[in-house]
PDB file of C-alpha atoms in Angstrom:
ATOM      1  CA  UNK A   1      24.371  16.173 -43.568  1.00 80.00           C
ATOM      2  CA  UNK A   2      26.149  16.326 -46.831  1.00 90.00           C
ATOM      3  CA  UNK A   3      25.530  19.760 -48.393  1.00 96.00           C
ATOM      4  CA  UNK A   4      24.377  18.887 -52.030  1.00 97.00           C
ATOM      5  CA  UNK A   5      24.177  20.813 -55.306  1.00 98.00           C
ATOM      6  CA  UNK A   6      21.853  19.841 -58.344  1.00 98.00           C
ATOM      7  CA  UNK A   7      23.377  21.061 -61.449  1.00 98.00           C
ATOM      8  CA  UNK A   8      21.461  20.933 -65.045  1.00 98.00           C
ATOM      9  CA  UNK A   9      23.280  20.540 -68.444  1.00 96.00           C
ATOM     10  CA  UNK A  10      22.590  22.821 -71.495  1.00 93.00           C
ATOM     11  CA  UNK A  11      22.741  22.145 -75.099  1.00 90.00           C
ATOM     12  CA  UNK A  12      25.424  19.420 -76.254  1.00 86.00           C
ATOM     13  CA  UNK A  13      24.015  16.892 -73.637  1.00 90.00           C
ATOM     14  CA  UNK A  14      20.962  15.669 -75.571  1.00 91.00           C
ATOM     15  CA  UNK A  15      20.975  12.166 -77.034  1.00 90.00           C
ATOM     16  CA  UNK A  16      18.506  10.206 -78.934  1.00 91.00           C
ATOM     17  CA  UNK A  17      16.022   8.235 -76.769  1.00 93.00           C
ATOM     18  CA  UNK A  18      16.598  10.553 -73.694  1.00 95.00           C
ATOM     19  CA  UNK A  19      13.978  10.400 -71.243  1.00 94.00           C
ATOM     20  CA  UNK A  20      11.910   7.779 -72.771  1.00 94.00           C
ATOM     21  CA  UNK A  21      12.112   5.621 -69.504  1.00 94.00           C
ATOM     22  CA  UNK A  22      10.322   8.504 -67.806  1.00 93.00           C
ATOM     23  CA  UNK A  23       7.218   7.515 -69.755  1.00 93.00           C
ATOM     24  CA  UNK A  24       6.902   4.576 -67.073  1.00 90.00           C
ATOM     25  CA  UNK A  25       5.977   7.099 -64.651  1.00 88.00           C
ATOM     26  CA  UNK A  26       2.466   8.400 -64.680  1.00 88.00           C
ATOM     27  CA  UNK A  27       3.807  11.777 -63.813  1.00 91.00           C
ATOM     28  CA  UNK A  28       6.457  11.664 -66.459  1.00 92.00           C
ATOM     29  CA  UNK A  29       3.797  10.882 -69.182  1.00 93.00           C
ATOM     30  CA  UNK A  30       1.494  13.737 -67.856  1.00 95.00           C
ATOM     31  CA  UNK A  31       4.212  16.098 -67.961  1.00 96.00           C
ATOM     32  CA  UNK A  32       5.245  15.099 -71.645  1.00 96.00           C
ATOM     33  CA  UNK A  33       1.443  15.682 -72.533  1.00 96.00           C
ATOM     34  CA  UNK A  34       1.624  19.036 -70.796  1.00 97.00           C
ATOM     35  CA  UNK A  35       4.657  20.044 -72.767  1.00 97.00           C
ATOM     36  CA  UNK A  36       3.225  18.928 -75.993  1.00 97.00           C
ATOM     37  CA  UNK A  37       0.157  21.265 -75.427  1.00 97.00           C
ATOM     38  CA  UNK A  38       2.198  24.279 -74.807  1.00 97.00           C
ATOM     39  CA  UNK A  39       4.924  23.539 -77.718  1.00 97.00           C
ATOM     40  CA  UNK A  40       2.521  22.446 -80.285  1.00 96.00           C
ATOM     41  CA  UNK A  41       4.728  19.404 -81.124  1.00 96.00           C
ATOM     42  CA  UNK A  42       5.580  16.066 -79.402  1.00 96.00           C
ATOM     43  CA  UNK A  43       8.748  16.006 -77.131  1.00 96.00           C
ATOM     44  CA  UNK A  44       8.628  12.177 -77.174  1.00 95.00           C
ATOM     45  CA  UNK A  45       8.716  12.081 -80.989  1.00 95.00           C
ATOM     46  CA  UNK A  46      11.646  14.360 -81.179  1.00 95.00           C
ATOM     47  CA  UNK A  47      13.473  12.762 -78.645  1.00 94.00           C
ATOM     48  CA  UNK A  48      13.141   9.449 -80.627  1.00 94.00           C
ATOM     49  CA  UNK A  49      13.940  11.097 -83.897  1.00 88.00           C
ATOM     50  CA  UNK A  50      17.197  11.353 -85.824  1.00 79.00           C
ATOM     51  CA  UNK A  51      20.117  12.939 -83.899  1.00 74.00           C
ATOM     52  CA  UNK A  52      20.299  15.977 -86.375  1.00 79.00           C
ATOM     53  CA  UNK A  53      16.612  16.699 -85.606  1.00 88.00           C
ATOM     54  CA  UNK A  54      17.023  16.553 -81.951  1.00 90.00           C
ATOM     55  CA  UNK A  55      20.076  18.687 -82.160  1.00 88.00           C
ATOM     56  CA  UNK A  56      18.310  21.642 -83.706  1.00 90.00           C
ATOM     57  CA  UNK A  57      18.214  24.448 -81.045  1.00 91.00           C
ATOM     58  CA  UNK A  58      14.500  24.930 -81.703  1.00 93.00           C
ATOM     59  CA  UNK A  59      13.828  21.379 -80.256  1.00 94.00           C
ATOM     60  CA  UNK A  60      16.951  20.682 -78.138  1.00 93.00           C
ATOM     61  CA  UNK A  61      16.247  23.337 -75.600  1.00 95.00           C
ATOM     62  CA  UNK A  62      12.573  22.419 -74.889  1.00 97.00           C
ATOM     63  CA  UNK A  63      13.352  18.757 -74.824  1.00 97.00           C
ATOM     64  CA  UNK A  64      16.272  19.037 -72.429  1.00 97.00           C
ATOM     65  CA  UNK A  65      14.088  21.308 -70.010  1.00 98.00           C
ATOM     66  CA  UNK A  66      11.282  18.733 -70.032  1.00 98.00           C
ATOM     67  CA  UNK A  67      13.447  15.731 -69.199  1.00 97.00           C
ATOM     68  CA  UNK A  68      15.499  17.633 -66.618  1.00 97.00           C
ATOM     69  CA  UNK A  69      12.447  18.927 -64.703  1.00 98.00           C
ATOM     70  CA  UNK A  70      10.667  15.302 -64.714  1.00 97.00           C
ATOM     71  CA  UNK A  71      13.994  13.969 -63.200  1.00 97.00           C
ATOM     72  CA  UNK A  72      14.243  16.827 -60.569  1.00 97.00           C
ATOM     73  CA  UNK A  73      10.617  16.410 -59.584  1.00 96.00           C
ATOM     74  CA  UNK A  74      11.159  12.601 -59.210  1.00 93.00           C
ATOM     75  CA  UNK A  75      14.175  12.988 -57.143  1.00 94.00           C
ATOM     76  CA  UNK A  76      12.078  15.149 -54.736  1.00 95.00           C
ATOM     77  CA  UNK A  77       9.389  12.489 -54.717  1.00 92.00           C
ATOM     78  CA  UNK A  78      11.869  10.062 -53.476  1.00 90.00           C
ATOM     79  CA  UNK A  79      12.615  12.487 -50.547  1.00 92.00           C
ATOM     80  CA  UNK A  80      15.938  14.288 -51.731  1.00 94.00           C
ATOM     81  CA  UNK A  81      16.262  17.939 -51.842  1.00 96.00           C
ATOM     82  CA  UNK A  82      19.208  20.009 -53.190  1.00 98.00           C
ATOM     83  CA  UNK A  83      20.901  22.749 -50.875  1.00 98.00           C
ATOM     84  CA  UNK A  84      22.017  24.820 -53.950  1.00 98.00           C
ATOM     85  CA  UNK A  85      21.038  24.621 -57.673  1.00 98.00           C
ATOM     86  CA  UNK A  86      22.790  25.842 -60.919  1.00 98.00           C
ATOM     87  CA  UNK A  87      22.506  25.110 -64.669  1.00 98.00           C
ATOM     88  CA  UNK A  88      24.751  25.514 -67.617  1.00 97.00           C
ATOM     89  CA  UNK A  89      23.122  28.156 -70.100  1.00 95.00           C
ATOM     90  CA  UNK A  90      19.952  26.333 -70.994  1.00 96.00           C
ATOM     91  CA  UNK A  91      20.067  24.193 -67.776  1.00 97.00           C
ATOM     92  CA  UNK A  92      19.506  27.496 -65.645  1.00 98.00           C
ATOM     93  CA  UNK A  93      16.120  27.150 -66.447  1.00 98.00           C
ATOM     94  CA  UNK A  94      15.683  23.847 -65.019  1.00 98.00           C
ATOM     95  CA  UNK A  95      17.632  25.065 -61.973  1.00 98.00           C
ATOM     96  CA  UNK A  96      15.185  27.855 -61.535  1.00 98.00           C
ATOM     97  CA  UNK A  97      12.112  25.684 -61.889  1.00 98.00           C
ATOM     98  CA  UNK A  98      13.642  23.384 -59.350  1.00 98.00           C
ATOM     99  CA  UNK A  99      14.256  26.070 -56.935  1.00 98.00           C
ATOM    100  CA  UNK A 100      10.576  27.071 -57.156  1.00 98.00           C
ATOM    101  CA  UNK A 101      11.138  30.393 -59.056  1.00 98.00           C
ATOM    102  CA  UNK A 102       8.406  29.779 -61.711  1.00 98.00           C
ATOM    103  CA  UNK A 103       6.181  27.075 -62.831  1.00 98.00           C
ATOM    104  CA  UNK A 104       6.833  24.346 -65.343  1.00 98.00           C
ATOM    105  CA  UNK A 105       4.474  26.063 -67.859  1.00 97.00           C
ATOM    106  CA  UNK A 106       5.930  29.371 -67.470  1.00 98.00           C
ATOM    107  CA  UNK A 107       9.562  27.925 -67.861  1.00 98.00           C
ATOM    108  CA  UNK A 108       8.607  26.025 -71.046  1.00 98.00           C
ATOM    109  CA  UNK A 109       7.107  28.958 -72.558  1.00 98.00           C
ATOM    110  CA  UNK A 110      10.379  31.048 -71.889  1.00 98.00           C
ATOM    111  CA  UNK A 111      12.339  28.177 -73.329  1.00 97.00           C
ATOM    112  CA  UNK A 112      10.161  27.915 -76.357  1.00 97.00           C
ATOM    113  CA  UNK A 113      10.596  31.594 -77.093  1.00 96.00           C
ATOM    114  CA  UNK A 114      14.417  31.624 -76.348  1.00 95.00           C
ATOM    115  CA  UNK A 115      14.795  28.595 -78.611  1.00 94.00           C
ATOM    116  CA  UNK A 116      12.953  30.146 -81.425  1.00 94.00           C
ATOM    117  CA  UNK A 117      15.009  33.334 -81.200  1.00 93.00           C
ATOM    118  CA  UNK A 118      18.359  31.459 -80.843  1.00 90.00           C
ATOM    119  CA  UNK A 119      17.361  29.027 -83.814  1.00 87.00           C
ATOM    120  CA  UNK A 120      16.709  32.015 -86.137  1.00 88.00           C
ATOM    121  CA  UNK A 121      19.884  33.866 -85.220  1.00 79.00           C
ATOM    122  CA  UNK A 122      22.050  33.562 -88.458  1.00 71.00           C
ATOM    123  CA  UNK A 123      25.132  35.954 -87.677  1.00 80.00           C
ATOM    124  CA  UNK A 124      28.222  34.593 -85.767  1.00 90.00           C
ATOM    125  CA  UNK A 125      30.144  31.660 -84.958  1.00 92.00           C
ATOM    126  CA  UNK A 126      31.220  29.698 -81.933  1.00 94.00           C
ATOM    127  CA  UNK A 127      34.476  27.438 -81.259  1.00 95.00           C
ATOM    128  CA  UNK A 128      35.566  25.410 -78.360  1.00 95.00           C
ATOM    129  CA  UNK A 129      39.190  25.838 -77.423  1.00 96.00           C
ATOM    130  CA  UNK A 130      40.876  22.970 -75.349  1.00 95.00           C
ATOM    131  CA  UNK A 131      44.460  22.985 -73.908  1.00 94.00           C
ATOM    132  CA  UNK A 132      45.142  26.849 -74.293  1.00 93.00           C
ATOM    133  CA  UNK A 133      47.268  29.418 -72.903  1.00 91.00           C
ATOM    134  CA  UNK A 134      44.647  31.538 -70.872  1.00 92.00           C
ATOM    135  CA  UNK A 135      46.817  34.767 -70.852  1.00 93.00           C
ATOM    136  CA  UNK A 136      47.239  34.595 -74.391  1.00 94.00           C
ATOM    137  CA  UNK A 137      43.660  34.136 -75.155  1.00 95.00           C
ATOM    138  CA  UNK A 138      42.763  36.978 -72.755  1.00 94.00           C
ATOM    139  CA  UNK A 139      45.326  39.164 -74.572  1.00 94.00           C
ATOM    140  CA  UNK A 140      43.870  38.319 -78.082  1.00 95.00           C
ATOM    141  CA  UNK A 141      40.232  38.786 -76.963  1.00 95.00           C
ATOM    142  CA  UNK A 142      40.984  42.112 -75.850  1.00 94.00           C
ATOM    143  CA  UNK A 143      42.615  43.048 -79.149  1.00 94.00           C
ATOM    144  CA  UNK A 144      39.677  41.505 -81.075  1.00 94.00           C
ATOM    145  CA  UNK A 145      36.546  43.434 -80.466  1.00 90.00           C
ATOM    146  CA  UNK A 146      34.078  41.298 -82.410  1.00 94.00           C
ATOM    147  CA  UNK A 147      34.919  38.183 -80.248  1.00 96.00           C
ATOM    148  CA  UNK A 148      34.151  37.341 -76.586  1.00 96.00           C
ATOM    149  CA  UNK A 149      34.576  34.497 -74.160  1.00 97.00           C
ATOM    150  CA  UNK A 150      31.076  32.868 -74.328  1.00 97.00           C
ATOM    151  CA  UNK A 151      31.642  29.906 -71.999  1.00 97.00           C
ATOM    152  CA  UNK A 152      34.500  29.712 -69.271  1.00 97.00           C
ATOM    153  CA  UNK A 153      33.893  26.055 -68.327  1.00 97.00           C
ATOM    154  CA  UNK A 154      37.226  25.223 -66.705  1.00 95.00           C
ATOM    155  CA  UNK A 155      40.880  25.913 -66.873  1.00 93.00           C
ATOM    156  CA  UNK A 156      41.434  23.948 -70.099  1.00 93.00           C
ATOM    157  CA  UNK A 157      38.006  24.432 -71.900  1.00 95.00           C
ATOM    158  CA  UNK A 158      36.378  27.526 -73.171  1.00 96.00           C
ATOM    159  CA  UNK A 159      34.035  28.647 -75.746  1.00 96.00           C
ATOM    160  CA  UNK A 160      34.503  31.942 -77.860  1.00 97.00           C
ATOM    161  CA  UNK A 161      31.761  33.517 -79.853  1.00 96.00           C
ATOM    162  CA  UNK A 162      31.619  36.366 -82.241  1.00 96.00           C
ATOM    163  CA  UNK A 163      31.388  37.273 -85.870  1.00 95.00           C
ATOM    164  CA  UNK A 164      33.207  34.454 -88.166  1.00 94.00           C
ATOM    165  CA  UNK A 165      36.093  36.613 -89.153  1.00 94.00           C
ATOM    166  CA  UNK A 166      36.696  37.375 -85.405  1.00 95.00           C
ATOM    167  CA  UNK A 167      36.470  33.823 -84.192  1.00 96.00           C
ATOM    168  CA  UNK A 168      38.805  32.660 -86.928  1.00 94.00           C
ATOM    169  CA  UNK A 169      41.224  35.092 -86.024  1.00 94.00           C
ATOM    170  CA  UNK A 170      41.424  34.046 -82.254  1.00 95.00           C
ATOM    171  CA  UNK A 171      41.651  30.267 -83.554  1.00 94.00           C
ATOM    172  CA  UNK A 172      44.539  31.293 -85.695  1.00 92.00           C
ATOM    173  CA  UNK A 173      46.395  33.272 -83.131  1.00 92.00           C
ATOM    174  CA  UNK A 174      45.940  31.299 -79.913  1.00 93.00           C
ATOM    175  CA  UNK A 175      47.881  28.200 -79.374  1.00 90.00           C
ATOM    176  CA  UNK A 176      45.657  25.371 -78.585  1.00 91.00           C
ATOM    177  CA  UNK A 177      45.662  21.523 -78.376  1.00 94.00           C
ATOM    178  CA  UNK A 178      42.222  21.546 -80.236  1.00 94.00           C
ATOM    179  CA  UNK A 179      39.815  24.047 -81.674  1.00 93.00           C
ATOM    180  CA  UNK A 180      36.526  22.990 -82.798  1.00 91.00           C
ATOM    181  CA  UNK A 181      34.041  25.216 -84.512  1.00 90.00           C
ATOM    182  CA  UNK A 182      30.445  24.486 -83.055  1.00 89.00           C
ATOM    183  CA  UNK A 183      27.469  23.674 -85.034  1.00 82.00           C
ATOM    184  CA  UNK A 184      25.211  26.398 -83.981  1.00 84.00           C
ATOM    185  CA  UNK A 185      23.207  28.832 -85.722  1.00 79.00           C
ATOM    186  CA  UNK A 186      24.501  32.040 -84.289  1.00 86.00           C
ATOM    187  CA  UNK A 187      26.972  33.682 -81.698  1.00 92.00           C
ATOM    188  CA  UNK A 188      25.351  32.606 -78.488  1.00 94.00           C
ATOM    189  CA  UNK A 189      26.400  34.261 -75.205  1.00 95.00           C
ATOM    190  CA  UNK A 190      27.708  37.421 -77.045  1.00 94.00           C
ATOM    191  CA  UNK A 191      26.756  40.706 -77.766  1.00 93.00           C
ATOM    192  CA  UNK A 192      25.576  39.734 -81.206  1.00 93.00           C
ATOM    193  CA  UNK A 193      22.457  38.087 -79.432  1.00 93.00           C
ATOM    194  CA  UNK A 194      21.447  41.671 -78.181  1.00 93.00           C
ATOM    195  CA  UNK A 195      18.430  41.783 -80.849  1.00 92.00           C
ATOM    196  CA  UNK A 196      17.306  38.260 -79.932  1.00 92.00           C
ATOM    197  CA  UNK A 197      17.753  39.299 -76.148  1.00 94.00           C
ATOM    198  CA  UNK A 198      15.485  42.449 -76.452  1.00 94.00           C
ATOM    199  CA  UNK A 199      12.864  40.257 -78.048  1.00 95.00           C
ATOM    200  CA  UNK A 200      13.228  37.651 -75.275  1.00 95.00           C
ATOM    201  CA  UNK A 201      13.020  40.147 -72.567  1.00 95.00           C
ATOM    202  CA  UNK A 202       9.314  40.987 -73.608  1.00 94.00           C
ATOM    203  CA  UNK A 203       8.648  37.326 -72.770  1.00 94.00           C
ATOM    204  CA  UNK A 204      10.418  37.381 -69.722  1.00 96.00           C
ATOM    205  CA  UNK A 205       8.507  40.505 -68.490  1.00 95.00           C
ATOM    206  CA  UNK A 206       5.329  38.573 -68.608  1.00 96.00           C
ATOM    207  CA  UNK A 207       6.382  35.610 -66.214  1.00 97.00           C
ATOM    208  CA  UNK A 208       6.208  36.150 -62.520  1.00 97.00           C
ATOM    209  CA  UNK A 209       9.140  35.056 -60.479  1.00 98.00           C
ATOM    210  CA  UNK A 210       9.016  33.885 -56.851  1.00 98.00           C
ATOM    211  CA  UNK A 211      11.841  34.021 -54.104  1.00 98.00           C
ATOM    212  CA  UNK A 212      14.020  30.913 -54.719  1.00 98.00           C
ATOM    213  CA  UNK A 213      13.465  28.156 -52.040  1.00 98.00           C
ATOM    214  CA  UNK A 214      17.244  27.186 -52.254  1.00 98.00           C
ATOM    215  CA  UNK A 215      20.205  29.643 -53.389  1.00 98.00           C
ATOM    216  CA  UNK A 216      20.813  29.629 -57.246  1.00 98.00           C
ATOM    217  CA  UNK A 217      24.537  30.146 -58.667  1.00 98.00           C
ATOM    218  CA  UNK A 218      23.675  31.997 -61.855  1.00 98.00           C
ATOM    219  CA  UNK A 219      25.636  31.796 -65.224  1.00 97.00           C
ATOM    220  CA  UNK A 220      26.345  35.635 -65.530  1.00 97.00           C
ATOM    221  CA  UNK A 221      26.985  35.908 -61.625  1.00 97.00           C
ATOM    222  CA  UNK A 222      28.019  32.810 -59.649  1.00 96.00           C
ATOM    223  CA  UNK A 223      27.241  34.453 -56.315  1.00 97.00           C
ATOM    224  CA  UNK A 224      24.208  32.678 -54.470  1.00 98.00           C
ATOM    225  CA  UNK A 225      20.695  34.418 -54.743  1.00 98.00           C
ATOM    226  CA  UNK A 226      17.403  33.709 -53.839  1.00 98.00           C
ATOM    227  CA  UNK A 227      15.850  37.156 -54.697  1.00 98.00           C
ATOM    228  CA  UNK A 228      13.219  36.904 -57.566  1.00 98.00           C
ATOM    229  CA  UNK A 229      14.090  40.139 -59.019  1.00 97.00           C
ATOM    230  CA  UNK A 230      17.775  39.426 -58.976  1.00 98.00           C
ATOM    231  CA  UNK A 231      17.355  35.996 -60.432  1.00 98.00           C
ATOM    232  CA  UNK A 232      15.123  37.457 -63.334  1.00 97.00           C
ATOM    233  CA  UNK A 233      17.882  40.235 -63.981  1.00 96.00           C
ATOM    234  CA  UNK A 234      20.490  37.662 -64.235  1.00 97.00           C
ATOM    235  CA  UNK A 235      18.406  35.355 -66.489  1.00 96.00           C
ATOM    236  CA  UNK A 236      17.642  38.547 -68.741  1.00 93.00           C
ATOM    237  CA  UNK A 237      21.631  39.107 -69.170  1.00 95.00           C
ATOM    238  CA  UNK A 238      22.292  35.397 -69.835  1.00 95.00           C
ATOM    239  CA  UNK A 239      21.731  35.507 -73.555  1.00 94.00           C
ATOM    240  CA  UNK A 240      24.412  37.912 -74.187  1.00 95.00           C
ATOM    241  CA  UNK A 241      26.572  37.286 -71.295  1.00 96.00           C
ATOM    242  CA  UNK A 242      29.486  34.723 -70.436  1.00 96.00           C
ATOM    243  CA  UNK A 243      28.560  31.500 -68.854  1.00 97.00           C
ATOM    244  CA  UNK A 244      30.959  31.645 -65.914  1.00 97.00           C
ATOM    245  CA  UNK A 245      30.833  27.990 -65.047  1.00 98.00           C
ATOM    246  CA  UNK A 246      34.480  27.674 -63.862  1.00 97.00           C
ATOM    247  CA  UNK A 247      33.669  30.165 -61.360  1.00 97.00           C
ATOM    248  CA  UNK A 248      30.446  28.130 -60.318  1.00 98.00           C
ATOM    249  CA  UNK A 249      32.564  25.116 -59.740  1.00 98.00           C
ATOM    250  CA  UNK A 250      35.076  26.978 -57.587  1.00 97.00           C
ATOM    251  CA  UNK A 251      32.117  28.713 -55.588  1.00 97.00           C
ATOM    252  CA  UNK A 252      30.573  25.264 -54.578  1.00 97.00           C
ATOM    253  CA  UNK A 253      33.181  24.236 -52.051  1.00 97.00           C
ATOM    254  CA  UNK A 254      33.383  27.623 -50.889  1.00 97.00           C
ATOM    255  CA  UNK A 255      29.728  27.340 -49.876  1.00 97.00           C
ATOM    256  CA  UNK A 256      30.283  24.083 -48.099  1.00 97.00           C
ATOM    257  CA  UNK A 257      28.966  22.006 -50.990  1.00 98.00           C
ATOM    258  CA  UNK A 258      30.537  18.518 -50.880  1.00 97.00           C
ATOM    259  CA  UNK A 259      28.200  16.545 -53.339  1.00 97.00           C
ATOM    260  CA  UNK A 260      27.179  17.572 -56.802  1.00 98.00           C
ATOM    261  CA  UNK A 261      24.469  15.825 -58.720  1.00 97.00           C
ATOM    262  CA  UNK A 262      24.226  16.374 -62.308  1.00 98.00           C
ATOM    263  CA  UNK A 263      20.420  16.005 -63.317  1.00 98.00           C
ATOM    264  CA  UNK A 264      20.090  15.425 -67.009  1.00 97.00           C
ATOM    265  CA  UNK A 265      21.252  13.324 -69.765  1.00 95.00           C
ATOM    266  CA  UNK A 266      25.051  12.670 -70.195  1.00 91.00           C
ATOM    267  CA  UNK A 267      28.065  13.582 -67.964  1.00 94.00           C
ATOM    268  CA  UNK A 268      29.206  16.713 -69.664  1.00 93.00           C
ATOM    269  CA  UNK A 269      29.064  18.930 -66.471  1.00 96.00           C
ATOM    270  CA  UNK A 270      30.448  16.059 -64.200  1.00 96.00           C
ATOM    271  CA  UNK A 271      33.540  16.126 -66.375  1.00 94.00           C
ATOM    272  CA  UNK A 272      33.914  20.027 -66.485  1.00 95.00           C
ATOM    273  CA  UNK A 273      33.453  20.310 -62.704  1.00 97.00           C
ATOM    274  CA  UNK A 274      35.999  17.494 -61.971  1.00 96.00           C
ATOM    275  CA  UNK A 275      38.881  19.504 -63.477  1.00 94.00           C
ATOM    276  CA  UNK A 276      38.166  22.653 -61.382  1.00 96.00           C
ATOM    277  CA  UNK A 277      36.984  21.058 -58.073  1.00 96.00           C
ATOM    278  CA  UNK A 278      38.308  17.494 -57.881  1.00 95.00           C
ATOM    279  CA  UNK A 279      37.395  17.068 -54.300  1.00 96.00           C
ATOM    280  CA  UNK A 280      33.523  17.238 -54.883  1.00 97.00           C
ATOM    281  CA  UNK A 281      31.713  13.881 -54.941  1.00 96.00           C
ATOM    282  CA  UNK A 282      30.132  13.805 -58.439  1.00 97.00           C
ATOM    283  CA  UNK A 283      26.999  11.775 -59.254  1.00 96.00           C
ATOM    284  CA  UNK A 284      24.650  11.607 -62.390  1.00 96.00           C
ATOM    285  CA  UNK A 285      20.914  11.200 -62.695  1.00 96.00           C
ATOM    286  CA  UNK A 286      20.036  10.641 -66.371  1.00 94.00           C
ATOM    287  CA  UNK A 287      17.401   8.191 -66.061  1.00 92.00           C
ATOM    288  CA  UNK A 288      15.147   6.101 -63.784  1.00 87.00           C
ATOM    289  CA  UNK A 289      17.690   3.581 -63.266  1.00 89.00           C
ATOM    290  CA  UNK A 290      20.010   6.127 -61.767  1.00 90.00           C
ATOM    291  CA  UNK A 291      17.604   7.550 -58.956  1.00 78.00           C
ATOM    292  CA  UNK A 292      18.761   6.725 -55.582  1.00 73.00           C
ATOM    293  CA  UNK A 293      16.268   5.050 -53.158  1.00 69.00           C
ATOM    294  CA  UNK A 294      13.909   6.957 -51.291  1.00 63.00           C
ATOM    295  CA  UNK A 295      15.158   8.630 -48.121  1.00 59.00           C
TER     296      UNK A 295
END
């Protein structure tokens, strides 16, 4: 049997119209209705709205979680099961749900609060660097206390986060093929999110976590874990910690994983993983049409 990991994308993978084919499934429609009752707004309406509205953190995060969990549940209905799961930033919540760590409702309540807190974070800036010198970046980050490595995606793509002055200083001092300032409300995955993380922890403390049914590779610690308290602690640190996706991509072949299925809209993670672990078989499940036949 081929060892398979399911991975779930985060913000940046959303697209207008995503998940609308899932309304053809009775289970999908029921899940959308369930989400509306928790959120107080319609996921279907937001997914069909203008791109700028869907891309607002407040809406993006719950919408992606709902679409990704419906796809994961339907994959299981078709007889497929992962051997490992992982999710990029927001995607870690869909991964934990898929591993049976918490219920759909509890996960969505966490996402709702996370999205509210992150949407209201007004301090800070984030920027993506592509084609850069990693040693030079590490040196500059060491010399710039108000900027950190937020997303270590692969050898040629990272995101830095921090105060606007610090991020601008890094962009100005590190040679890169491309530097792109991200359209986000705050310095996500940095110490500047400490206040939001403390507020989020109160919500997290109310949610019971169960032992994962399959190992989870977490953003802040890419070693496989199933222990409920370990997974909760890792999730608690995620808002201020680095997304260590390059290490997750390296870890998967070490664990004997041969195949990776990206569950959710787009192919962002597929492209990122390919650069780090080119021998993995990479597949995408972004819609009903992509679902493999029942096994």
